[in-house]
Coordinates of C-alpha atoms and ligand atoms in Angstrom, one line a residue:
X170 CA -43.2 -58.7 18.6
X171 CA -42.8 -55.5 18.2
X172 CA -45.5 -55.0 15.4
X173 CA -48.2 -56.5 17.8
X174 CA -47.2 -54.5 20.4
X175 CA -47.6 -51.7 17.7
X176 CA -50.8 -52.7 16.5
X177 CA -52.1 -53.3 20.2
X178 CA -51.3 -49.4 21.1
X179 CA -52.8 -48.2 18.1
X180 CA -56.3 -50.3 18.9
X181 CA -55.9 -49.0 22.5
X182 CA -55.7 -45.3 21.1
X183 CA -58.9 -46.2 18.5
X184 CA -60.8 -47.5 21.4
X185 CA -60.2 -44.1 23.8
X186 CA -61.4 -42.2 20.8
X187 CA -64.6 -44.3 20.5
X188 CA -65.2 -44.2 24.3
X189 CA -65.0 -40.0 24.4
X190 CA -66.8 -40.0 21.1
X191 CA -69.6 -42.0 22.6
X192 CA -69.7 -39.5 25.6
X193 CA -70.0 -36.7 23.3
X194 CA -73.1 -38.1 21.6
X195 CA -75.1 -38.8 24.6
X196 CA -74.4 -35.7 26.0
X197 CA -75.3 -33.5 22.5
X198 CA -78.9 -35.2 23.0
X199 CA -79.2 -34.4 26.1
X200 CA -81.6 -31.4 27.3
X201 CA -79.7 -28.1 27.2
X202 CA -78.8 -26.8 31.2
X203 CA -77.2 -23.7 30.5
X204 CA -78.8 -20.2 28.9
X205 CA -77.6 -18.0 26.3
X206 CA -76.3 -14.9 28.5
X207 CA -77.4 -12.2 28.0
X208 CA -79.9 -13.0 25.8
X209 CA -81.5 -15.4 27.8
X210 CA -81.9 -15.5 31.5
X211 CA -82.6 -18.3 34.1
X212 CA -85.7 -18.0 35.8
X213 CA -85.4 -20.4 38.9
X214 CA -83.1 -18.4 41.3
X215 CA -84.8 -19.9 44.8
X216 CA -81.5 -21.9 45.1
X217 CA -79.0 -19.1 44.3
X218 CA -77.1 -17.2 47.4
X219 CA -76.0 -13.2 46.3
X220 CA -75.2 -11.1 48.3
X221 CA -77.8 -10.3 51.6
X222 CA -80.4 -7.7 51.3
X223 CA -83.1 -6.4 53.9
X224 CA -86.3 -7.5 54.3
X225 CA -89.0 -5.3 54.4
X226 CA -91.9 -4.5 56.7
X227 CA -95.0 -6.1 55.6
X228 CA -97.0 -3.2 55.6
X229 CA -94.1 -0.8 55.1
X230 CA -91.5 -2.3 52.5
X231 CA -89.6 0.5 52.6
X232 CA -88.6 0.2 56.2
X233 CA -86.6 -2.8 57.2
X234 CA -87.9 -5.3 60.1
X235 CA -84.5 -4.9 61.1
X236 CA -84.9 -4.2 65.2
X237 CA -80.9 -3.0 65.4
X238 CA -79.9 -5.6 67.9
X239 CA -76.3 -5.6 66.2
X240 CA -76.6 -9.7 66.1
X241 CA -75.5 -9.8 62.3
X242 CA -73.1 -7.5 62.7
X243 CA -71.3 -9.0 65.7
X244 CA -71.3 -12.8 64.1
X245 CA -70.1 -11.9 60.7
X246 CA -66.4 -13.4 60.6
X247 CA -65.8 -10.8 58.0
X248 CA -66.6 -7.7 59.9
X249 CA -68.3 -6.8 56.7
X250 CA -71.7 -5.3 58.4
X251 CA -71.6 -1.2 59.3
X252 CA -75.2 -0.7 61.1
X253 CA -76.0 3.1 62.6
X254 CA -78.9 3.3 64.6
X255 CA -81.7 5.8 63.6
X256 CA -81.9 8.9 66.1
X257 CA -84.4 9.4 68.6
X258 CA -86.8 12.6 67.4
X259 CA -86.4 15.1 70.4
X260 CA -88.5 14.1 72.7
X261 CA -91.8 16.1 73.6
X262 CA -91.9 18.9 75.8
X263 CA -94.1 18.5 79.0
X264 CA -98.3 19.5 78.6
X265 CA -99.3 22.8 80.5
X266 CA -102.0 21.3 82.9
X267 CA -104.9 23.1 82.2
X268 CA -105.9 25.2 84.6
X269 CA -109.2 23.9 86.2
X270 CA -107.2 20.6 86.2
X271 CA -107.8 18.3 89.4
X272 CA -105.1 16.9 91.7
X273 CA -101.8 17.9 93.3
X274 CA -99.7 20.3 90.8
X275 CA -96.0 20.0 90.6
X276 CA -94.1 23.0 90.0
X277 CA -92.5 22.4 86.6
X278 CA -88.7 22.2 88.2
X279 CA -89.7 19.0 89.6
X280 CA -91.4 17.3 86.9
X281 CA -90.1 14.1 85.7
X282 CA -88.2 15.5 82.2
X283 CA -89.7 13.9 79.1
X284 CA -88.4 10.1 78.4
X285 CA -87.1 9.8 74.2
X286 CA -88.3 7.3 72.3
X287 CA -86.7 4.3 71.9
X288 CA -86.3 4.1 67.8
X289 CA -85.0 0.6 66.7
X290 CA -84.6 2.0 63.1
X291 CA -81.2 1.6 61.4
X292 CA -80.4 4.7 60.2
X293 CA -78.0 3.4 58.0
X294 CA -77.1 -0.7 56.9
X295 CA -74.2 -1.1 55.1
X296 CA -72.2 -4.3 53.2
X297 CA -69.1 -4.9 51.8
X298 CA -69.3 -7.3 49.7
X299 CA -65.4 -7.4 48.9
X300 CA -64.8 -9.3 52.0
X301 CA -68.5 -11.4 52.3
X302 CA -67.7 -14.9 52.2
X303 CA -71.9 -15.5 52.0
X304 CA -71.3 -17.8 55.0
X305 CA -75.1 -17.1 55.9
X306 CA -74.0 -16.8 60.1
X307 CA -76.0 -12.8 59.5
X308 CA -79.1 -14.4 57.8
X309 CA -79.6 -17.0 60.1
X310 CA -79.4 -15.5 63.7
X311 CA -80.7 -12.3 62.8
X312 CA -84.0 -12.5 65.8
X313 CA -86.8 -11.4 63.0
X314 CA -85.6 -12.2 59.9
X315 CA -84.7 -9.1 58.5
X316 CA -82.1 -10.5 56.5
X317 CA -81.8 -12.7 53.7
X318 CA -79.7 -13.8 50.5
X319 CA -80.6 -11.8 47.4
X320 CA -81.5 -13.3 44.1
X321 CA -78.5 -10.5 42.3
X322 CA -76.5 -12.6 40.0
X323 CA -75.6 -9.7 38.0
X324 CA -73.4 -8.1 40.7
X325 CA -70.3 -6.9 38.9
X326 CA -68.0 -4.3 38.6
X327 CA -65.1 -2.6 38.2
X328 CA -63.9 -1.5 41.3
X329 CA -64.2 -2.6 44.6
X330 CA -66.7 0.8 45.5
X331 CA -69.0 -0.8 43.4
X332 CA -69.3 -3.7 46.4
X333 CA -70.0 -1.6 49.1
X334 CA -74.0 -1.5 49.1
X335 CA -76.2 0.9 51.2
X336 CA -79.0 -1.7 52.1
X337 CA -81.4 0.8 53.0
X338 CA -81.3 2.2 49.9
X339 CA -81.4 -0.6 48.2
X340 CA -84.4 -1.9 49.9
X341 CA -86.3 1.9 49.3
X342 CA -85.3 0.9 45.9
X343 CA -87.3 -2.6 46.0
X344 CA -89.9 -0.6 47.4
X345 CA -89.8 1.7 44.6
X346 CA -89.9 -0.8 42.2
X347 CA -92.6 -2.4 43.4
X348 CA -95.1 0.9 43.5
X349 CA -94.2 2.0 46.6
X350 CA -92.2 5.5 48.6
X351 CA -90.7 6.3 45.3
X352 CA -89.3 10.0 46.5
X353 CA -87.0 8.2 48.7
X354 CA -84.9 6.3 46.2
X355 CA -81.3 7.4 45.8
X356 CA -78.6 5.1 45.5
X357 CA -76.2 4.0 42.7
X358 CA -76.0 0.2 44.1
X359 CA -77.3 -3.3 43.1
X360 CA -79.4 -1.6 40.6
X361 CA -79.0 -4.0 37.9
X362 CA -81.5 -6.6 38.8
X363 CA -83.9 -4.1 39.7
X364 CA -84.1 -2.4 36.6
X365 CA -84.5 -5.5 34.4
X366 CA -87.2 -6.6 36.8
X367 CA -89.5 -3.5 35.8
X368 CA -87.5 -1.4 33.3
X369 CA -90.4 1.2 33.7
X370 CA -91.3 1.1 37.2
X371 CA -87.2 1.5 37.9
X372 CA -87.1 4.5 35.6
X373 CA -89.8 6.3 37.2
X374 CA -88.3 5.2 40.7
X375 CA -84.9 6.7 39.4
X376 CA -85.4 9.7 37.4
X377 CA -87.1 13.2 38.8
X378 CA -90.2 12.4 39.2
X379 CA -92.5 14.3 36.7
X380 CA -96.2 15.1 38.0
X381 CA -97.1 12.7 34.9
X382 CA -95.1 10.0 36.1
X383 CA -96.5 10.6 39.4
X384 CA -100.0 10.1 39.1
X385 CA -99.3 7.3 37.3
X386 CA -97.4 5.5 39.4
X387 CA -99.9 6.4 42.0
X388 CA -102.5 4.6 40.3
X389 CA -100.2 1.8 38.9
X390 CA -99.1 1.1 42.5
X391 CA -103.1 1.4 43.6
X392 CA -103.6 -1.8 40.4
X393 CA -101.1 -4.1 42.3
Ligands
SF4_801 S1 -72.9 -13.9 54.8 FE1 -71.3 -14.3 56.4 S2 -69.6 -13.0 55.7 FE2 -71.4 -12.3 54.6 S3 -72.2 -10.6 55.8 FE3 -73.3 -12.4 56.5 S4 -72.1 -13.2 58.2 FE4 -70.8 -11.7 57.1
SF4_802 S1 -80.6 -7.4 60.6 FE1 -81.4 -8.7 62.3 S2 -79.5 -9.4 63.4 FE2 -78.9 -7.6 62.1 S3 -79.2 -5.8 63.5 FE3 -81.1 -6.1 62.4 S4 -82.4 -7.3 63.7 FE4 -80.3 -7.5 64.4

C-alpha cells in the first residue's frame, strides 16, 4: 500500500512540473510587454500618472493658465501644494489733465487714488512630491485646467529635496524646450525627461546662452 501511495505522489509531483512547464512555454512565445531599461524606453505614456505639472497658456507656454483661486491647494489631502500669488505692479500715478481740458477739475487731494491691478499670476507653485499620494482631487477641480499628471517616469532621487518641484520653473523649462522664453529657465528639478526629450534644445535652454546658440534657437523655434 504504501508503494502506490509512493508512486501516486511522485506522479502528482511529475504532473505539477508538467503543468508550470507548460505555462512557461506559452508564455516564452508570447509577445514581449516589458522594455530593456535604459536602453529602451516605452513610448505610450497617455495612461501613466507622475507627478502634476502646470499647463501652459496657449499663446504663452511659459505662463501657467493657473488663475490662483487656491482650489488645488485647499483639496489636496496632503497639504502638499505651496501657491504665492504674483504681486500687483504699482499701480499708475494719476494723468495731469491737460490744460485746455473740458469739464469740472478736481483738485488732485480729492481724486479717486489709482486702483492696482488685479494679477492672477502665481508667483510661485510649488509640490512635494514626498507626501503626493497622485489622488488626482488638484487636477480635477482645478476651474481651468491648469493642472494635470506629468508623463515623468524617471523621477528619482536621493533625497527627499530632490521631490520638492518649483512648477513654474519647470513649466519655463517645457517652454524652453520647446523653443520658447529660454532666458527664464532656472531650476534643478524634473529635468530628466526634459532633457531626453530634446537633448539639444534642453542644453541651450540650460547653459549660458551664447549669441550663437541664440540666434539659432531663434530661428529653430521660428521652424516649429
Ligand atoms: S494628486 Fe492629490 S495628493 Fe497629489 S497634489 Fe494633487 S490633490 Fe494633493
Ligand atoms: S492650478 Fe487651478 S485650482 Fe490650483 S490655484 Fe491655479 S487655477 Fe486654482
Amino acid at each position: 500500500m504504501s508503494v502506490v501511495y509512493d508512486i501516486a505522489k511522485k506522479v502528482a509531483s511529475m504532473w505539477s512540473l508538467i503543468v508550470g512547464l507548460r505555462v512557461t512555454t506559452k508564455n516564452f512565445f508570447q509577445p514581449q510587454v516589458t522594455v530593456h531599461y535604459p536602453r529602451q524606453s516605452v513610448d505610450n505614456l497617455s495612461t501613466f500618472r507622475g507627478h502634476i505639472e502646470l499647463v501652459g497658456q496657449p499663446k504663452d507656454p511659459a505662463t501657467p493658465r493657473c488663475i490662483t483661486c487656491m482650489l488645488c491647494a485647499t483639496v489636496c489631502p496632503s497639504q502638499c501644494i505651496s501657491i504665492t500669488k504674483a504681486k500687483a505692479p504699482p499701480p499708475e500715478p494719476a494723468k495731469k489733465l491737460p490744460d485746455h481740458a473740458e469739464g469740472p477739475l478736481v483738485p488732485p487731494e480729492k481724486a479717486e487714488p489709482p486702483k492696482a491691478k488685479v494679477i492672477k499670476t502665481p508667483g510661485s507653485f510649488e509640490l512635494n512630491f514626498n507626501t503626493c499620494s497622485l489622488c488626482g482631487m488638484c487636477v480635477q477641480n482645478c476651474p481651468v485646467s491648469s493642472l494635470r499628471f506629468s508623463t515623468d517616469v524617471y523621477a528619482a532621487g536621493f533625497s527627499r529635496q530632490e521631490f520638492e518641484y518649483d512648477l513654474m520653473a519647470r513649466l519655463r523649462l517645457q517652454a524652453a524646450v520647446l523653443g520658447v522664453a529660454a532666458s527664464q529657465v532656472n531650476s534643478p528639478a524634473c529635468e530628466d525627461t526634459l532633457e531626453r526629450v530634446d537633448p539639444e534644445k534642453y542644453r541651450l535652454a540650460k547653459g549660458p546662452l551664447t549669441q550663437a546658440d541664440a540666434v539659432t534657437k531663434g530661428k529653430r523655434g521660428q521652424a516649429a
